[in-house]
Coordinates of C-alpha atoms and ligand atoms in Angstrom, one line a residue:
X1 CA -8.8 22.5 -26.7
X2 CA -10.9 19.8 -25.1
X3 CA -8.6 17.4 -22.8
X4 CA -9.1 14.0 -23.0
X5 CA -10.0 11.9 -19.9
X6 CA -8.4 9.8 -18.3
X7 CA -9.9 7.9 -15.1
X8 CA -7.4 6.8 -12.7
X9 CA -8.6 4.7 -9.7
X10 CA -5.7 3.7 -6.5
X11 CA -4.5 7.0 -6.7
X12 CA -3.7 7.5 -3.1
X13 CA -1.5 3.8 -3.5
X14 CA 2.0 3.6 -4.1
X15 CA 1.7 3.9 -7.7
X16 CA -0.8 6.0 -7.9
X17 CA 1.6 8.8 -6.1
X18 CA 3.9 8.3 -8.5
X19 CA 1.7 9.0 -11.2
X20 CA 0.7 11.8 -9.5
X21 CA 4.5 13.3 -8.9
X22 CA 5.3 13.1 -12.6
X23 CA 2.4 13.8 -14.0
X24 CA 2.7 17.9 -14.2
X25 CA 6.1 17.5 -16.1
X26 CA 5.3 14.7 -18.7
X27 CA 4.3 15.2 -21.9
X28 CA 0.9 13.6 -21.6
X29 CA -0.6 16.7 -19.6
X30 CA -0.8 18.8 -22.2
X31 CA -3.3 16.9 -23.6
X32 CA -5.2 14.8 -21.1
X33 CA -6.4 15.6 -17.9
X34 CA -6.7 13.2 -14.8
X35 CA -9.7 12.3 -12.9
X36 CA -8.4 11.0 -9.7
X37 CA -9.9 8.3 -7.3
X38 CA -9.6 6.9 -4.2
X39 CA -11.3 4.5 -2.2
X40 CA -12.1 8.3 0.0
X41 CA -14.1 9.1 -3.2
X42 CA -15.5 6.3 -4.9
X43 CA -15.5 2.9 -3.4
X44 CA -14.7 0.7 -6.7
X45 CA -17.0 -1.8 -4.8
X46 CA -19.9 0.0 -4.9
X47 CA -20.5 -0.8 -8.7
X48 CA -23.6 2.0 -9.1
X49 CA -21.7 4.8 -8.1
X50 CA -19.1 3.5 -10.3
X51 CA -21.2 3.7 -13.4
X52 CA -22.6 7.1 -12.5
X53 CA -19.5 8.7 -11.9
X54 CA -18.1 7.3 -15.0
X55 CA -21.1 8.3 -17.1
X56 CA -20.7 11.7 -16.0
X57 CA -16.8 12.1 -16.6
X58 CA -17.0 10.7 -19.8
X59 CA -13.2 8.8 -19.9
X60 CA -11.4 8.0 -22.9
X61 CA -9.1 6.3 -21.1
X62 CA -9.4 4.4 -17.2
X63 CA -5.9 3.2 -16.0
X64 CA -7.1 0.8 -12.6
X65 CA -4.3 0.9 -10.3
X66 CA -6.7 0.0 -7.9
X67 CA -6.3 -2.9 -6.2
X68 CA -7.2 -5.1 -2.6
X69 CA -3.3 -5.7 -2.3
X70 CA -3.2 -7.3 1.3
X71 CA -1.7 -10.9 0.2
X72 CA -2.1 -12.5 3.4
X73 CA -5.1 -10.9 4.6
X74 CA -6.8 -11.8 1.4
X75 CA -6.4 -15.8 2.7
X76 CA -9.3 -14.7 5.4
X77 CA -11.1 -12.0 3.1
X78 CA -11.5 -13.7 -0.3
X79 CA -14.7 -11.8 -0.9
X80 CA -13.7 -8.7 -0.6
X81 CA -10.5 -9.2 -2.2
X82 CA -12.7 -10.9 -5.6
X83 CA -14.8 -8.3 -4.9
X84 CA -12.0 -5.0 -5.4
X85 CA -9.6 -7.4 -8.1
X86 CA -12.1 -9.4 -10.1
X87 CA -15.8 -8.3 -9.7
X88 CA -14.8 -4.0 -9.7
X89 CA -12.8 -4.8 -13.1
X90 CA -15.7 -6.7 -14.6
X91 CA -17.8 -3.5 -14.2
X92 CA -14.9 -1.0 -15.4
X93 CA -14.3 -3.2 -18.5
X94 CA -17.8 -3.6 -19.1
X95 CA -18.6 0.0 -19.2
X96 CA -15.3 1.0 -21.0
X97 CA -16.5 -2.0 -23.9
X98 CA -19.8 0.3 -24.2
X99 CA -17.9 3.4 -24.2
X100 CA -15.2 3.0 -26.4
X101 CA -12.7 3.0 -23.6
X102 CA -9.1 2.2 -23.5
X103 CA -9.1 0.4 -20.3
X104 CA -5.0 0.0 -19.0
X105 CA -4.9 -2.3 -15.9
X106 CA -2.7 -3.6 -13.4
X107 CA -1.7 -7.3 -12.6
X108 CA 0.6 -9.6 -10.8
X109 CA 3.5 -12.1 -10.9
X110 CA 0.9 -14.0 -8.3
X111 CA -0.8 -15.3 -11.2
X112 CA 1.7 -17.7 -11.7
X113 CA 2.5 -20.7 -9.2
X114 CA 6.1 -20.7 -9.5
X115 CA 6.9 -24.0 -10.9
X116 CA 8.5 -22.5 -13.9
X117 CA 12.1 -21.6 -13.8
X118 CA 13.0 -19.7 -16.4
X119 CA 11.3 -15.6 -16.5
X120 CA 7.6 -16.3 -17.4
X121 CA 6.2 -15.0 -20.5
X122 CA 3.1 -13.1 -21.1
X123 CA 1.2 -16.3 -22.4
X124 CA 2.5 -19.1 -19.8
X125 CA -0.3 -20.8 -18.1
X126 CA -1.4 -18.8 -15.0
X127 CA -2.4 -21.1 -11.8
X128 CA -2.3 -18.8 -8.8
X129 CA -1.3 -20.1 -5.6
X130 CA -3.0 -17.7 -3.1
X131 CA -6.5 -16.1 -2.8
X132 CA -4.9 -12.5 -3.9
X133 CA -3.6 -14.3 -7.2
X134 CA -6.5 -15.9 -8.0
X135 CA -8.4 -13.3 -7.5
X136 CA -6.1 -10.5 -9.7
X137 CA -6.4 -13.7 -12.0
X138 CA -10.3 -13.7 -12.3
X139 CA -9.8 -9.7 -13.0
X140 CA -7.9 -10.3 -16.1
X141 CA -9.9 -13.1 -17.5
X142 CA -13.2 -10.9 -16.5
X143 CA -11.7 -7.8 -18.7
X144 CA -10.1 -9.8 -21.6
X145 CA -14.0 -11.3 -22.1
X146 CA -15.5 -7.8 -22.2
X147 CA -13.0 -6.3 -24.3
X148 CA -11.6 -8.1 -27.1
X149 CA -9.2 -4.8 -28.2
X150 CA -8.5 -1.5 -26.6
X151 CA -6.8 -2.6 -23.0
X152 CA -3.3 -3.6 -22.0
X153 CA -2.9 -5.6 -18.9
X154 CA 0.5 -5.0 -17.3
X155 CA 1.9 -7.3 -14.8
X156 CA 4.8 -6.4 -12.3
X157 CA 6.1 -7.9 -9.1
X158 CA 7.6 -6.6 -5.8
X159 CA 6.5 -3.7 -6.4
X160 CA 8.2 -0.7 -3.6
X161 CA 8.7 3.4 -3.4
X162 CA 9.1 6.0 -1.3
X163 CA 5.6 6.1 -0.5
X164 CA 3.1 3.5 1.7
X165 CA 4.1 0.4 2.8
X166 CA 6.5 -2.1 0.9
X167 CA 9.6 -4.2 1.1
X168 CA 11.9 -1.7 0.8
X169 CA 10.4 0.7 3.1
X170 CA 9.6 -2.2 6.1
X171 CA 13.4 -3.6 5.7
X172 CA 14.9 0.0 6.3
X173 CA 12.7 0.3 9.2
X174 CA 13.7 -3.2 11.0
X175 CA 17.4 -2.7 9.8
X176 CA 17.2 0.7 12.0
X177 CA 15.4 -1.3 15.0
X178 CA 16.9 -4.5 15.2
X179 CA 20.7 -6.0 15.6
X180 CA 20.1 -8.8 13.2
X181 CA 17.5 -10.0 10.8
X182 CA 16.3 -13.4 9.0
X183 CA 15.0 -12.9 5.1
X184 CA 13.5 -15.8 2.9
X185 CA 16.4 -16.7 0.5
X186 CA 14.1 -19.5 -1.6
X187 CA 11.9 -17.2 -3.5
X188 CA 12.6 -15.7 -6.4
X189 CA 11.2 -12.9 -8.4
X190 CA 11.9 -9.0 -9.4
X191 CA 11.8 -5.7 -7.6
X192 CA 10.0 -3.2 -9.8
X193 CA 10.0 1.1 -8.4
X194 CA 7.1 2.5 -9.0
X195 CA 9.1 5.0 -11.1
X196 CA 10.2 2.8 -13.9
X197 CA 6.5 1.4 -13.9
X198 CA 4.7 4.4 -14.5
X199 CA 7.2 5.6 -16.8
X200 CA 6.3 2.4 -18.6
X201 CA 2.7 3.5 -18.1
X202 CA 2.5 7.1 -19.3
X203 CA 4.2 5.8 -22.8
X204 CA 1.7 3.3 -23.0
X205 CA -1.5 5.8 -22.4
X206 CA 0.4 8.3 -24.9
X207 CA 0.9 5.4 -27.7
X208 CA -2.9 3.6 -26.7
X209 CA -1.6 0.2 -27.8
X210 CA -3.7 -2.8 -29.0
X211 CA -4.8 -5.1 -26.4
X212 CA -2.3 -7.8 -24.6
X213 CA -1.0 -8.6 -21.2
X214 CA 2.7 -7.3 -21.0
X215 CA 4.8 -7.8 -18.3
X216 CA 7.2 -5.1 -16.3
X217 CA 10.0 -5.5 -13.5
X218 CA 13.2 -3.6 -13.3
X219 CA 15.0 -7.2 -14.4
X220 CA 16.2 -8.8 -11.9
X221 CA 16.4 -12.5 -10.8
X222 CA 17.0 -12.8 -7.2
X223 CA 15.7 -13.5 -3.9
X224 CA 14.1 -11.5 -1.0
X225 CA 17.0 -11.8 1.0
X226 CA 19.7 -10.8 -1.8
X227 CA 17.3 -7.5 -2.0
X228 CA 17.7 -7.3 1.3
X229 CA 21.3 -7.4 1.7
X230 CA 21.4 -4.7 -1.6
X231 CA 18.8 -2.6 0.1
X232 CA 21.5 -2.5 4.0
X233 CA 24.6 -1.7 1.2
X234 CA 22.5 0.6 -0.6
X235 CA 20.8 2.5 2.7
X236 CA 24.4 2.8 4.5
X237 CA 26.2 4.2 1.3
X238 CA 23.3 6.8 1.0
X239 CA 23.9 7.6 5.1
X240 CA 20.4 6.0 5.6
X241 CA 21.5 4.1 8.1
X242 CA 24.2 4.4 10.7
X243 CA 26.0 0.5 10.3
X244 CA 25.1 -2.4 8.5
X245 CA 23.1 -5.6 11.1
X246 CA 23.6 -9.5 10.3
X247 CA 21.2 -10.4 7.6
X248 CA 20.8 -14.3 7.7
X249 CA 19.1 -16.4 4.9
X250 CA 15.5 -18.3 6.1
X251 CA 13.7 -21.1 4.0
X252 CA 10.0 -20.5 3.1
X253 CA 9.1 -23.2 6.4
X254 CA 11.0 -21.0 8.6
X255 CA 9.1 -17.8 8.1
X256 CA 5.4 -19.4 7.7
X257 CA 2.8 -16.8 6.5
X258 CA -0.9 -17.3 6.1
X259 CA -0.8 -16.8 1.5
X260 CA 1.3 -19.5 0.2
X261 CA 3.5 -17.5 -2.5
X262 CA 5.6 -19.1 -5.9
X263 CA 8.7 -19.8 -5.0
X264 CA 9.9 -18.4 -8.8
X265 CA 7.8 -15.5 -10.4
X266 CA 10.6 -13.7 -12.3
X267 CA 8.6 -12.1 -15.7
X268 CA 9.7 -12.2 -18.9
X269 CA 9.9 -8.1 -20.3
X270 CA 10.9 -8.5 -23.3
X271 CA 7.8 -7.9 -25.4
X272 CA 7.5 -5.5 -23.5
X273 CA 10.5 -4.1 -24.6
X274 CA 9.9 -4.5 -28.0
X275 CA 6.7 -3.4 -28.2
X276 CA 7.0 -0.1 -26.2
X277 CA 9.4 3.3 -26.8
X278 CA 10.8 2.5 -23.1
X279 CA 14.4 1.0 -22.4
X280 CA 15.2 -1.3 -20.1
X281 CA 15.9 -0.3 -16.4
X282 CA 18.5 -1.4 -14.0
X283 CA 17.4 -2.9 -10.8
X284 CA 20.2 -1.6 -8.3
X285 CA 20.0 1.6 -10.4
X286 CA 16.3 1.7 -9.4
X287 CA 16.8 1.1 -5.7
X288 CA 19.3 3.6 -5.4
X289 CA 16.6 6.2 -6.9
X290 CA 14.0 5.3 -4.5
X291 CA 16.6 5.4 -0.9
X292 CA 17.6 8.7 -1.9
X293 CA 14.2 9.8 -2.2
X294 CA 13.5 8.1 1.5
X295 CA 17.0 9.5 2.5
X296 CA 16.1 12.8 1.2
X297 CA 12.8 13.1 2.9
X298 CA 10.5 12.6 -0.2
Ligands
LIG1 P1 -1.5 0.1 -3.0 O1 -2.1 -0.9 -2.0 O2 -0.4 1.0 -2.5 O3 -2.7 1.0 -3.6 C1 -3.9 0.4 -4.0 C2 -5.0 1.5 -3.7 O4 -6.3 1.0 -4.1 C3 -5.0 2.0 -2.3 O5 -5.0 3.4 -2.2 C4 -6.3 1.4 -1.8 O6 -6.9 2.2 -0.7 C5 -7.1 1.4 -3.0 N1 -8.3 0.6 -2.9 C6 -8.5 -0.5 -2.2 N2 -9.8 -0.9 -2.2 C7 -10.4 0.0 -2.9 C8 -11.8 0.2 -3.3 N3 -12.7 -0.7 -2.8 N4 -12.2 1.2 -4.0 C9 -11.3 2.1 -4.4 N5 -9.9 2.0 -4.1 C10 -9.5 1.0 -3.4 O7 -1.1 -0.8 -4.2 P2 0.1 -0.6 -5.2 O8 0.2 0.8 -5.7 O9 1.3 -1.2 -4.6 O10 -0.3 -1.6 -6.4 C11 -0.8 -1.0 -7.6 C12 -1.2 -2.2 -8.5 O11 -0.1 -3.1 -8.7 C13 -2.3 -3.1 -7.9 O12 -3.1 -3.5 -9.0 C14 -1.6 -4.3 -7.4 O13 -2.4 -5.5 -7.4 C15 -0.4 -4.4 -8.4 N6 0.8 -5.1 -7.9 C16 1.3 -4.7 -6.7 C17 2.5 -5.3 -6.3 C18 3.1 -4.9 -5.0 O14 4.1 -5.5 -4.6 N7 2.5 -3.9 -4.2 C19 3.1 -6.4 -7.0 C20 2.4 -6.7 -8.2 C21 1.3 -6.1 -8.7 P3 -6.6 1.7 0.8 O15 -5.1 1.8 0.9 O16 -7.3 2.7 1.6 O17 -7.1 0.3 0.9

């Protein structure tokens, strides 16, 4: 039996890792096969090799978990981060529109300025505050032109694992270094594993959905510093860490960064919900997941 294609770019990221560790075991492997990419291989930038490398695998489906994901680095490198999050998804939905592609593609609570304060819904007006938002923004609006059916654009937020660099992963680090620690307490948005997202994701290249942005988190409302705190009671119960430190709340002005970043981006799942076989997850059920998988050495 022929497998069908599927094209998966950021596979060395944190999602694309997870993909990668469940992908053996899901049901989707026994009838697709995954072509995987890294900026090592193919350099989404370089828009050429792009084409040629998609005319010769053939996908039927490309899932872009590629992404320039440096927020505050972007501020000073707006070109190459338009260039990986807007201009590289122009050129993967425009060949997936001449190809009859199912094009599944990543986005972010960054879209949105934060001056909302109830959980943003797929449709709410998008006015990013940061070059990295506007620039994941200008992806979207490239790919919904191209393709008027056949893509789903998922957004998440605070996104963490067990692997590369996140939140989680730099708080357990400082918590083992320092004595005490200050954590922004007047942002608030929603941790989302990488587990529950690409759970999300391999139901949604198995059912091939009609086109729409979605949006994904693991539910919660709260701020860094509250995910802080759960991350110390979480990391100490697992044996992660020896004792707990002092974990004191800062205001955005007292922790000045070079991307300005919405002080509320909590997303709205439920269409998501309703529209997909997946059930909602837990966010402190989540977190627990991913420290035993650090505690355990995974
Ligand atoms: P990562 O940064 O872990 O992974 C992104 C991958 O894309 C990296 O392996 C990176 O390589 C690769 N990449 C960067 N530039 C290029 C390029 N020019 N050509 C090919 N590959 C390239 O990201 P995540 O897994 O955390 O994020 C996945 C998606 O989720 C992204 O679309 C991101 O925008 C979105 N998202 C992430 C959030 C988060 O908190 N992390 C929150 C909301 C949305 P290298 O590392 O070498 O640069």
């Amino acid at each position: 039996m022929n497998k069908n294609t599927i094209f998966v770019t950021g596979a060395k990221g944190q999602l694309g890792r997870t993909l990668e560790y469940y992908w053996e075991d899901s049901e989707l492997a026994r009838s697709s096969e995954l072509f995987l990419y890294d900026i090592d291989r193919l350099d989404l930038a370089q828009g050429d090799v792009v084409e040629q490398e998609l005319n010769r695998c053939k996908p039927r489906t490309i899932l872009n978990m590629a992404a320039y994901t440096s927020v505050d680095h972007a501020e000073a490198d707006k070109q190459t981060a338009f260039s990986i999050n807007a201009s590289a998804v122009d050129n993967l939905a425009d060949w997936a529109s001449r190809n009859d592609c199912f094009l599944v593609h990543i986005s972010t609570d960054f879209v949105f300025d934060g001056s909302k304060r109830a959980p943003y819904l797929p449709e709410d007006h998008a006015s990013p505050l940061n070059v990295y938002g506007a620039s994941k923004f200008a992806g979207e609006t490239a790919l919904q032109s191209r393709l008027h059916d056949q893509y789903v654009i998922i957004r998440t937020s605070w996104l963490y694992s067990e692997y590369g660099k996140n939140f989680v992963k730099t708080m357990l680090h400082l918590m083992k270094e320092k004595d005490e620690l200050g954590v922004v307490s007047d942002q608030i948005g929603s941790p989302t594993s990488t587990h529950s997202l690409i759970s999300l994701l391999l139901t949604i290249l198995s059912e091939r959905t009609d086109r729409g942005i979605y949006h994904w988190t693991d539910g919660a409302s709260i701020s860094w510093y509250e995910f802080a705190l759960a991350i110390q009671r979480e990391a100490v119960e697992l044996g992660l860490l020896g004792k707990e430190i002092s974990i004191k709340p800062l205001t955005t002005e007292e922790y000045p960064v070079p991307a300005l970043r919405p002080a509320y981006s909590v997303l709205d799942r439920n269409k998501t919900l309703n529209a997909f076989e997946v059930k909602a997850t837990d966010w402190q059920q989540e977190l627990r997941l991913v420290i035993k998988r650090i505690a355990d050495g995974a």
